[in-house]
Amino acid sequence: MAEAPSVAAEVSRKRGAEPGPQTEHAPERKRACWGILTSQGSWADRSPLHEAASQGRLLALRTLLAQGYHANIVTIDHVTPLHEACLSGHVACVRALIHAGAYVNAATIDGITPLYNCCASGSVGCMDILLQNGAHTNTPYTHFPSALHEACKRGNSQCVESLLSHGVDPDYEVSHLGSPLYVSCLHRHTACSKILLHRGANVNIGRGNDSPLHAAVRQDSDDQVSVLLDNGADINLRDNNNQRPVELAPPGGKTQQLLRLFEVSPRSLSQLCRLQIRNLLGRSREKLLPLLPLPSRLTHYLEHT
Protein backbone atom coordinates (compact mmCIF):
# COMPACT_ATOMS: atom_id res chain seq x y z
CA MET A 1 0.00 0.00 0.00
CA ALA A 2 2.91 2.35 0.72
CA GLU A 3 4.09 2.15 -2.88
CA ALA A 4 0.93 3.53 -4.53
CA PRO A 5 1.34 7.21 -3.62
CA SER A 6 4.96 6.99 -4.61
CA VAL A 7 4.25 5.93 -8.15
CA ALA A 8 1.38 8.37 -8.64
CA ALA A 9 3.32 11.30 -7.34
CA GLU A 10 6.35 10.50 -9.43
CA VAL A 11 4.47 9.93 -12.68
CA SER A 12 2.64 13.26 -12.31
CA ARG A 13 6.00 15.02 -12.30
CA LYS A 14 7.48 13.45 -15.44
CA ARG A 15 7.56 14.80 -18.97
CA GLY A 16 5.17 12.82 -21.13
CA ALA A 17 4.93 10.06 -18.53
CA GLU A 18 2.83 7.13 -19.75
CA PRO A 19 2.06 3.76 -18.11
CA GLY A 20 4.53 1.21 -19.28
CA PRO A 21 7.45 -1.02 -18.31
CA GLN A 22 9.73 0.39 -15.60
CA THR A 23 13.49 0.23 -15.55
CA GLU A 24 15.23 -2.04 -13.08
CA HIS A 25 16.12 0.75 -10.64
CA ALA A 26 13.00 2.87 -11.09
CA PRO A 27 11.18 1.70 -7.91
CA GLU A 28 14.19 2.52 -5.74
CA ARG A 29 14.48 5.99 -7.30
CA LYS A 30 10.75 6.59 -6.85
CA ARG A 31 10.94 5.66 -3.16
CA ALA A 32 13.88 8.03 -2.70
CA CYS A 33 12.02 10.91 -4.36
CA TRP A 34 8.88 10.24 -2.35
CA GLY A 35 10.94 10.34 0.85
CA ILE A 36 12.27 13.78 -0.11
CA LEU A 37 8.76 15.05 -0.78
CA THR A 38 7.13 13.77 2.40
CA SER A 39 9.97 15.19 4.49
CA GLN A 40 8.84 18.67 3.49
CA GLY A 41 5.55 18.47 5.38
CA SER A 42 3.16 21.00 3.85
CA TRP A 43 5.57 21.32 0.92
CA ALA A 44 5.10 17.67 0.04
CA ASP A 45 3.93 18.43 -3.50
CA ARG A 46 7.29 19.98 -4.37
CA SER A 47 9.34 17.81 -6.69
CA PRO A 48 13.07 17.11 -6.43
CA LEU A 49 13.45 19.57 -9.30
CA HIS A 50 11.89 22.31 -7.15
CA GLU A 51 14.32 21.46 -4.36
CA ALA A 52 17.36 21.51 -6.65
CA ALA A 53 16.33 24.87 -8.11
CA SER A 54 15.65 26.36 -4.69
CA GLN A 55 19.00 25.24 -3.30
CA GLY A 56 21.02 26.14 -6.37
CA ARG A 57 22.22 22.58 -6.98
CA LEU A 58 22.92 22.93 -10.69
CA LEU A 59 24.34 19.44 -11.26
CA ALA A 60 21.35 17.79 -9.56
CA LEU A 61 18.98 20.01 -11.54
CA ARG A 62 20.60 19.08 -14.86
CA THR A 63 20.54 15.41 -13.90
CA LEU A 64 16.84 15.52 -13.06
CA LEU A 65 16.05 17.29 -16.33
CA ALA A 66 18.05 14.66 -18.23
CA GLN A 67 16.10 11.92 -16.42
CA GLY A 68 12.84 13.35 -17.75
CA TYR A 69 11.60 15.81 -15.19
CA HIS A 70 9.62 18.55 -16.91
CA ALA A 71 10.99 22.09 -16.53
CA ASN A 72 7.42 23.40 -16.06
CA ILE A 73 6.32 20.97 -13.37
CA VAL A 74 4.05 22.74 -10.89
CA THR A 75 2.96 22.36 -7.28
CA ILE A 76 -0.68 22.56 -6.24
CA ASP A 77 -0.25 26.36 -6.09
CA HIS A 78 1.33 26.38 -9.58
CA VAL A 79 4.83 27.15 -8.30
CA THR A 80 7.45 26.11 -10.87
CA PRO A 81 11.14 25.33 -10.38
CA LEU A 82 11.87 28.63 -12.15
CA HIS A 83 9.92 30.45 -9.43
CA GLU A 84 12.12 28.78 -6.84
CA ALA A 85 15.40 29.51 -8.61
CA CYS A 86 14.49 33.19 -8.99
CA LEU A 87 13.38 33.55 -5.40
CA SER A 88 16.74 32.19 -4.25
CA GLY A 89 18.74 34.13 -6.84
CA HIS A 90 20.41 31.16 -8.54
CA VAL A 91 21.39 32.52 -11.95
CA ALA A 92 22.87 29.30 -13.35
CA CYS A 93 19.75 27.32 -12.43
CA VAL A 94 17.52 29.95 -14.03
CA ARG A 95 19.55 29.73 -17.23
CA ALA A 96 19.44 25.93 -17.25
CA LEU A 97 15.68 25.81 -16.68
CA ILE A 98 14.96 28.29 -19.45
CA HIS A 99 17.24 26.33 -21.78
CA ALA A 100 15.14 23.26 -20.91
CA GLY A 101 11.95 25.09 -21.88
CA ALA A 102 10.78 26.68 -18.63
CA TYR A 103 8.01 29.20 -19.20
CA VAL A 104 9.34 32.60 -18.09
CA ASN A 105 5.84 34.04 -17.57
CA ALA A 106 4.45 31.20 -15.48
CA ALA A 107 2.14 32.50 -12.75
CA THR A 108 1.08 30.95 -9.46
CA ILE A 109 -2.56 30.89 -8.38
CA ASP A 110 -1.83 34.24 -6.70
CA GLY A 111 -0.42 35.78 -9.88
CA ILE A 112 3.23 35.60 -8.76
CA THR A 113 5.69 35.36 -11.67
CA PRO A 114 9.39 34.48 -11.71
CA LEU A 115 10.10 38.15 -12.46
CA TYR A 116 8.25 39.13 -9.29
CA ASN A 117 10.38 36.67 -7.32
CA CYS A 118 13.54 38.25 -8.74
CA CYS A 119 12.40 41.58 -7.32
CA ALA A 120 11.65 39.97 -3.98
CA SER A 121 15.15 38.49 -3.77
CA GLY A 122 16.90 41.44 -5.42
CA SER A 123 18.52 39.22 -8.04
CA VAL A 124 19.28 41.46 -11.01
CA GLY A 125 21.18 38.63 -12.70
CA CYS A 126 18.12 36.37 -12.74
CA MET A 127 15.95 39.27 -13.82
CA ASP A 128 18.14 40.11 -16.79
CA ILE A 129 17.98 36.52 -18.02
CA LEU A 130 14.17 36.51 -17.76
CA LEU A 131 13.86 39.82 -19.59
CA GLN A 132 16.21 38.63 -22.34
CA ASN A 133 13.95 35.62 -22.80
CA GLY A 134 10.64 37.44 -23.12
CA ALA A 135 9.42 37.97 -19.56
CA HIS A 136 6.42 40.30 -19.43
CA THR A 137 7.16 43.42 -17.42
CA ASN A 138 3.52 44.41 -16.85
CA THR A 139 0.77 42.34 -15.26
CA PRO A 140 -2.50 41.83 -17.19
CA TYR A 141 -4.67 43.00 -14.28
CA THR A 142 -4.10 45.84 -11.81
CA HIS A 143 -4.91 43.63 -8.81
CA PHE A 144 -2.12 41.17 -9.71
CA PRO A 145 1.22 41.39 -7.89
CA SER A 146 3.55 43.89 -9.55
CA ALA A 147 7.28 43.26 -9.89
CA LEU A 148 8.05 46.99 -9.79
CA HIS A 149 6.04 47.50 -6.59
CA GLU A 150 7.79 44.56 -4.95
CA ALA A 151 11.21 45.95 -5.87
CA CYS A 152 10.22 49.33 -4.40
CA LYS A 153 8.88 47.69 -1.25
CA ARG A 154 12.11 45.73 -0.73
CA GLY A 155 14.37 48.63 -1.65
CA ASN A 156 15.99 46.72 -4.52
CA SER A 157 16.96 49.80 -6.51
CA GLN A 158 18.89 47.90 -9.19
CA CYS A 159 15.77 45.90 -9.98
CA VAL A 160 13.78 49.13 -10.19
CA GLU A 161 16.33 50.56 -12.62
CA SER A 162 16.32 47.43 -14.76
CA LEU A 163 12.53 47.27 -14.99
CA LEU A 164 12.21 50.93 -15.93
CA SER A 165 14.94 50.48 -18.54
CA HIS A 166 12.78 47.77 -20.11
CA GLY A 167 9.79 50.05 -20.45
CA VAL A 168 7.80 49.55 -17.26
CA ASP A 169 5.55 52.51 -16.51
CA PRO A 170 6.94 54.29 -13.41
CA ASP A 171 3.38 55.38 -12.58
CA TYR A 172 1.84 51.90 -12.91
CA GLU A 173 -0.78 51.69 -10.19
CA VAL A 174 -1.97 48.63 -8.32
CA SER A 175 -5.41 49.23 -6.88
CA HIS A 176 -4.62 48.38 -3.26
CA LEU A 177 -0.99 49.60 -3.26
CA GLY A 178 -1.02 52.81 -5.25
CA SER A 179 1.93 53.97 -7.33
CA PRO A 180 5.48 52.55 -7.12
CA LEU A 181 6.67 55.91 -5.77
CA TYR A 182 4.07 55.76 -3.01
CA VAL A 183 5.30 52.28 -2.04
CA SER A 184 8.95 53.33 -1.97
CA CYS A 185 8.06 56.33 0.24
CA LEU A 186 5.94 54.17 2.51
CA HIS A 187 8.93 51.86 3.07
CA ARG A 188 11.56 54.63 3.30
CA HIS A 189 13.60 53.60 0.25
CA THR A 190 14.98 56.92 -0.97
CA ALA A 191 17.21 55.39 -3.64
CA CYS A 192 14.18 53.80 -5.33
CA SER A 193 12.27 57.08 -5.12
CA LYS A 194 15.11 58.95 -6.81
CA ILE A 195 15.25 56.45 -9.66
CA LEU A 196 11.49 56.60 -10.21
CA LEU A 197 11.48 60.40 -10.24
CA HIS A 198 14.50 60.51 -12.55
CA ARG A 199 12.59 58.22 -14.92
CA GLY A 200 9.60 60.55 -14.96
CA ALA A 201 7.31 59.27 -12.21
CA ASN A 202 4.58 61.75 -11.25
CA VAL A 203 5.59 63.07 -7.84
CA ASN A 204 1.98 63.60 -6.75
CA ILE A 205 0.43 60.24 -7.70
CA GLY A 206 0.03 58.02 -4.65
CA ARG A 207 -2.86 55.90 -3.43
CA GLY A 208 -6.15 57.65 -3.86
CA ASN A 209 -5.91 61.08 -2.24
CA ASP A 210 -2.87 60.00 -0.27
CA SER A 211 0.22 61.38 -2.03
CA PRO A 212 3.81 60.09 -1.82
CA LEU A 213 4.55 63.17 0.30
CA HIS A 214 1.86 62.14 2.79
CA ALA A 215 3.46 58.68 3.01
CA ALA A 216 6.97 60.08 3.48
CA VAL A 217 5.79 62.48 6.19
CA ARG A 218 4.01 59.70 8.09
CA GLN A 219 7.31 57.80 8.13
CA ASP A 220 9.07 60.98 9.33
CA SER A 221 11.59 60.49 6.51
CA ASP A 222 13.15 63.89 5.96
CA ASP A 223 15.37 62.51 3.17
CA GLN A 224 12.34 61.35 1.22
CA VAL A 225 10.47 64.59 1.89
CA SER A 226 13.42 66.64 0.62
CA VAL A 227 13.65 64.59 -2.59
CA LEU A 228 9.91 64.89 -3.22
CA LEU A 229 9.91 68.65 -2.66
CA ASP A 230 12.89 69.06 -5.00
CA ASN A 231 10.88 67.27 -7.67
CA GLY A 232 7.79 69.43 -7.38
CA ALA A 233 5.64 67.72 -4.74
CA ASP A 234 2.49 69.69 -3.90
CA ILE A 235 2.46 70.51 -0.18
CA ASN A 236 -1.18 71.56 -0.32
CA LEU A 237 -2.67 68.21 -1.36
CA ARG A 238 -5.10 66.76 1.17
CA ASP A 239 -5.52 63.09 2.02
CA ASN A 240 -8.74 61.20 2.68
CA ASN A 241 -8.95 62.84 6.10
CA ASN A 242 -8.59 66.29 4.52
CA GLN A 243 -5.13 66.75 6.01
CA ARG A 244 -2.09 68.35 4.39
CA PRO A 245 1.34 66.71 4.79
CA VAL A 246 2.52 69.31 7.31
CA GLU A 247 -0.42 68.43 9.56
CA LEU A 248 0.76 64.81 9.71
CA ALA A 249 4.38 65.54 10.59
CA PRO A 250 5.55 64.59 14.10
CA PRO A 251 5.70 67.81 16.17
CA GLY A 252 9.19 69.27 16.45
CA GLY A 253 10.76 66.76 14.07
CA LYS A 254 13.00 67.41 11.07
CA THR A 255 10.17 66.66 8.66
CA GLN A 256 7.89 69.27 10.19
CA GLN A 257 10.68 71.86 10.18
CA LEU A 258 11.45 71.08 6.53
CA LEU A 259 7.83 71.50 5.45
CA ARG A 260 7.29 74.72 7.41
CA LEU A 261 10.48 76.20 5.97
CA PHE A 262 9.34 75.22 2.49
CA GLU A 263 5.98 76.94 3.01
CA VAL A 264 7.62 80.30 3.66
CA SER A 265 10.50 79.87 1.20
CA PRO A 266 9.38 79.50 -2.44
CA ARG A 267 11.26 77.24 -4.81
CA SER A 268 14.33 78.71 -6.43
CA LEU A 269 14.19 79.86 -10.04
CA SER A 270 16.60 77.05 -10.87
CA GLN A 271 14.18 74.44 -9.52
CA LEU A 272 11.17 75.98 -11.23
CA CYS A 273 12.95 76.12 -14.60
CA ARG A 274 14.08 72.51 -14.38
CA LEU A 275 10.59 71.28 -13.51
CA GLN A 276 9.03 73.29 -16.32
CA ILE A 277 11.52 72.08 -18.95
CA ARG A 278 11.12 68.45 -17.88
CA ASN A 279 7.33 68.78 -18.03
CA LEU A 280 7.52 70.24 -21.52
CA LEU A 281 9.86 67.48 -22.68
CA GLY A 282 7.58 64.77 -21.37
CA ARG A 283 8.60 61.50 -19.77
CA SER A 284 9.17 59.68 -23.06
CA ARG A 285 11.84 62.16 -24.12
CA GLU A 286 13.66 62.59 -20.81
CA LYS A 287 15.82 59.54 -21.47
CA LEU A 288 17.08 61.25 -24.64
CA LEU A 289 18.60 64.18 -22.73
CA PRO A 290 22.15 62.74 -22.81
CA LEU A 291 21.91 62.58 -26.62
CA LEU A 292 21.29 66.30 -27.01
CA PRO A 293 24.26 68.51 -27.97
CA LEU A 294 24.28 70.20 -24.57
CA PRO A 295 27.12 70.88 -22.12
CA SER A 296 27.33 68.08 -19.55
CA ARG A 297 26.61 70.54 -16.75
CA LEU A 298 23.30 71.50 -18.36
CA THR A 299 22.40 67.87 -18.99
CA HIS A 300 23.05 67.02 -15.34
CA TYR A 301 20.97 69.99 -14.31
CA LEU A 302 17.99 68.83 -16.37
CA GLU A 303 18.41 65.24 -15.17
CA HIS A 304 18.59 66.51 -11.59
CA THR A 305 21.73 64.49 -10.89
mmCIF file of N, CA, C and O in Angstrom, residues 110-147:
data_model
loop_
_atom_site.group_PDB
_atom_site.id
_atom_site.type_symbol
_atom_site.label_atom_id
_atom_site.label_comp_id
_atom_site.label_asym_id
_atom_site.label_seq_id
_atom_site.Cartn_x
_atom_site.Cartn_y
_atom_site.Cartn_z
ATOM 1 N N ASP A 110 -1.741 32.877 -7.220
ATOM 2 C CA ASP A 110 -1.835 34.244 -6.703
ATOM 3 C C ASP A 110 -1.302 35.283 -7.683
ATOM 4 O O ASP A 110 -1.226 36.470 -7.353
ATOM 5 N N GLY A 111 -0.915 34.850 -8.880
ATOM 6 C CA GLY A 111 -0.420 35.780 -9.883
ATOM 7 C C GLY A 111 1.053 36.105 -9.760
ATOM 8 O O GLY A 111 1.553 37.021 -10.423
ATOM 9 N N ILE A 112 1.789 35.361 -8.928
ATOM 10 C CA ILE A 112 3.225 35.601 -8.758
ATOM 11 C C ILE A 112 3.985 35.020 -9.946
ATOM 12 O O ILE A 112 3.795 33.861 -10.310
ATOM 13 N N THR A 113 4.865 35.808 -10.540
ATOM 14 C CA THR A 113 5.686 35.359 -11.667
ATOM 15 C C THR A 113 7.139 35.216 -11.228
ATOM 16 O O THR A 113 7.540 35.747 -10.188
ATOM 17 N N PRO A 114 7.958 34.528 -12.022
ATOM 18 C CA PRO A 114 9.392 34.476 -11.714
ATOM 19 C C PRO A 114 10.024 35.860 -11.639
ATOM 20 O O PRO A 114 10.899 36.103 -10.809
ATOM 21 N N LEU A 115 9.560 36.792 -12.488
ATOM 22 C CA LEU A 115 10.102 38.149 -12.461
ATOM 23 C C LEU A 115 9.799 38.817 -11.122
ATOM 24 O O LEU A 115 10.653 39.524 -10.562
ATOM 25 N N TYR A 116 8.624 38.600 -10.604
ATOM 26 C CA TYR A 116 8.252 39.130 -9.288
ATOM 27 C C TYR A 116 9.198 38.585 -8.224
ATOM 28 O O TYR A 116 9.657 39.315 -7.340
ATOM 29 N N ASN A 117 9.492 37.279 -8.303
ATOM 30 C CA ASN A 117 10.380 36.666 -7.322
ATOM 31 C C ASN A 117 11.796 37.231 -7.401
ATOM 32 O O ASN A 117 12.488 37.324 -6.390
ATOM 33 N N CYS A 118 12.225 37.603 -8.600
ATOM 34 C CA CYS A 118 13.536 38.250 -8.745
ATOM 35 C C CYS A 118 13.560 39.561 -7.971
ATOM 36 O O CYS A 118 14.568 39.899 -7.329
ATOM 37 N N CYS A 119 12.480 40.295 -8.037
ATOM 38 C CA CYS A 119 12.399 41.578 -7.325
ATOM 39 C C CYS A 119 12.322 41.374 -5.827
ATOM 40 O O CYS A 119 12.811 42.204 -5.052
ATOM 41 N N ALA A 120 11.718 40.270 -5.405
ATOM 42 C CA ALA A 120 11.651 39.972 -3.980
ATOM 43 C C ALA A 120 13.030 39.621 -3.431
ATOM 44 O O ALA A 120 13.379 40.006 -2.320
ATOM 45 N N SER A 121 13.818 38.907 -4.229
ATOM 46 C CA SER A 121 15.153 38.487 -3.775
ATOM 47 C C SER A 121 16.229 39.517 -4.104
ATOM 48 O O SER A 121 17.328 39.465 -3.562
ATOM 49 N N GLY A 122 15.919 40.441 -5.011
ATOM 50 C CA GLY A 122 16.902 41.438 -5.418
ATOM 51 C C GLY A 122 17.927 40.904 -6.399
ATOM 52 O O GLY A 122 19.015 41.464 -6.529
ATOM 53 N N SER A 123 17.583 39.835 -7.103
ATOM 54 C CA SER A 123 18.523 39.223 -8.040
ATOM 55 C C SER A 123 18.409 39.850 -9.424
ATOM 56 O O SER A 123 17.557 39.462 -10.233
ATOM 57 N N VAL A 124 19.276 40.797 -9.707
ATOM 58 C CA VAL A 124 19.279 41.456 -11.014
ATOM 59 C C VAL A 124 19.753 40.490 -12.094
ATOM 60 O O VAL A 124 19.294 40.533 -13.235
ATOM 61 N N GLY A 125 20.678 39.601 -11.727
ATOM 62 C CA GLY A 125 21.179 38.626 -12.697
ATOM 63 C C GLY A 125 20.080 37.737 -13.228
ATOM 64 O O GLY A 125 19.958 37.523 -14.440
ATOM 65 N N CYS A 126 19.246 37.212 -12.318
ATOM 66 C CA CYS A 126 18.125 36.365 -12.738
ATOM 67 C C CYS A 126 17.122 37.185 -13.547
ATOM 68 O O CYS A 126 16.580 36.709 -14.548
ATOM 69 N N MET A 127 16.893 38.407 -13.114
ATOM 70 C CA MET A 127 15.948 39.272 -13.815
ATOM 71 C C MET A 127 16.377 39.534 -15.246
ATOM 72 O O MET A 127 15.563 39.473 -16.177
ATOM 73 N N ASP A 128 17.648 39.827 -15.440
ATOM 74 C CA ASP A 128 18.143 40.113 -16.791
ATOM 75 C C ASP A 128 17.947 38.925 -17.726
ATOM 76 O O ASP A 128 17.598 39.097 -18.896
ATOM 77 N N ILE A 129 18.168 37.720 -17.199
ATOM 78 C CA ILE A 129 17.977 36.522 -18.024
ATOM 79 C C ILE A 129 16.510 36.381 -18.416
ATOM 80 O O ILE A 129 16.176 36.076 -19.569
ATOM 81 N N LEU A 130 15.608 36.605 -17.466
ATOM 82 C CA LEU A 130 14.174 36.515 -17.764
ATOM 83 C C LEU A 130 13.763 37.532 -18.816
ATOM 84 O O LEU A 130 13.032 37.215 -19.762
ATOM 85 N N LEU A 131 14.230 38.763 -18.649
ATOM 86 C CA LEU A 131 13.862 39.823 -19.591
ATOM 87 C C LEU A 131 14.423 39.541 -20.987
ATOM 88 O O LEU A 131 13.772 39.828 -21.994
ATOM 89 N N GLN A 132 15.615 38.982 -21.045
ATOM 90 C CA GLN A 132 16.208 38.626 -22.342
ATOM 91 C C GLN A 132 15.440 37.504 -23.030
ATOM 92 O O GLN A 132 15.540 37.333 -24.245
ATOM 93 N N ASN A 133 14.678 36.759 -22.245
ATOM 94 C CA ASN A 133 13.946 35.617 -22.798
ATOM 95 C C ASN A 133 12.430 35.855 -22.837
ATOM 96 O O ASN A 133 11.649 34.902 -22.853
ATOM 97 N N GLY A 134 12.034 37.128 -22.857
ATOM 98 C CA GLY A 134 10.639 37.442 -23.119
ATOM 99 C C GLY A 134 9.724 37.578 -21.926
ATOM 100 O O GLY A 134 8.497 37.507 -22.079
ATOM 101 N N ALA A 135 10.277 37.793 -20.738
ATOM 102 C CA ALA A 135 9.419 37.971 -19.563
ATOM 103 C C ALA A 135 8.590 39.236 -19.705
ATOM 104 O O ALA A 135 9.092 40.277 -20.127
ATOM 105 N N HIS A 136 7.309 39.147 -19.369
ATOM 106 C CA HIS A 136 6.423 40.301 -19.426
ATOM 107 C C HIS A 136 6.692 41.208 -18.233
ATOM 108 O O HIS A 136 6.758 40.746 -17.091
ATOM 109 N N THR A 137 6.846 42.486 -18.494
ATOM 110 C CA THR A 137 7.157 43.425 -17.416
ATOM 111 C C THR A 137 5.910 43.989 -16.751
ATOM 112 O O THR A 137 5.983 44.501 -15.639
ATOM 113 N N ASN A 138 4.771 43.901 -17.424
ATOM 114 C CA ASN A 138 3.524 44.413 -16.853
ATOM 115 C C ASN A 138 2.540 43.272 -16.633
ATOM 116 O O ASN A 138 2.488 42.316 -17.415
ATOM 117 N N THR A 139 1.765 43.363 -15.556
ATOM 118 C CA THR A 139 0.772 42.339 -15.265
ATOM 119 C C THR A 139 -0.515 42.642 -16.034
ATOM 120 O O THR A 139 -0.821 43.801 -16.309
ATOM 121 N N PRO A 140 -1.284 41.602 -16.388
ATOM 122 C CA PRO A 140 -2.498 41.830 -17.192
ATOM 123 C C PRO A 140 -3.621 42.510 -16.420
ATOM 124 O O PRO A 140 -4.489 43.125 -17.015
ATOM 125 N N TYR A 141 -3.602 42.405 -15.092
ATOM 126 C CA TYR A 141 -4.674 42.999 -14.282
ATOM 127 C C TYR A 141 -4.051 43.812 -13.146
ATOM 128 O O TYR A 141 -3.047 43.416 -12.562
ATOM 129 N N THR A 142 -4.682 44.933 -12.803
ATOM 130 C CA THR A 142 -4.101 45.837 -11.807
ATOM 131 C C THR A 142 -4.140 45.282 -10.389
ATOM 132 O O THR A 142 -3.493 45.825 -9.506
ATOM 133 N N HIS A 143 -4.901 44.211 -10.157
ATOM 134 C CA HIS A 143 -4.912 43.631 -8.815
ATOM 135 C C HIS A 143 -3.869 42.525 -8.677
ATOM 136 O O HIS A 143 -3.688 41.982 -7.586
ATOM 137 N N PHE A 144 -3.166 42.184 -9.768
ATOM 138 C CA PHE A 144 -2.121 41.166 -9.709
ATOM 139 C C PHE A 144 -0.864 41.746 -9.067
ATOM 140 O O PHE A 144 -0.626 42.951 -9.123
ATOM 141 N N PRO A 145 -0.042 40.915 -8.463
ATOM 142 C CA PRO A 145 1.223 41.393 -7.889
ATOM 143 C C PRO A 145 2.101 42.035 -8.961
ATOM 144 O O PRO A 145 2.201 41.541 -10.075
ATOM 145 N N SER A 146 2.719 43.138 -8.611
ATOM 146 C CA SER A 146 3.551 43.888 -9.549
ATOM 147 C C SER A 146 5.018 43.774 -9.171
ATOM 148 O O SER A 146 5.396 44.031 -8.020
ATOM 149 N N ALA A 147 5.845 43.395 -10.140
ATOM 150 C CA ALA A 147 7.283 43.261 -9.889
ATOM 151 C C ALA A 147 7.894 44.593 -9.461
ATOM 152 O O ALA A 147 8.721 44.653 -8.546
#
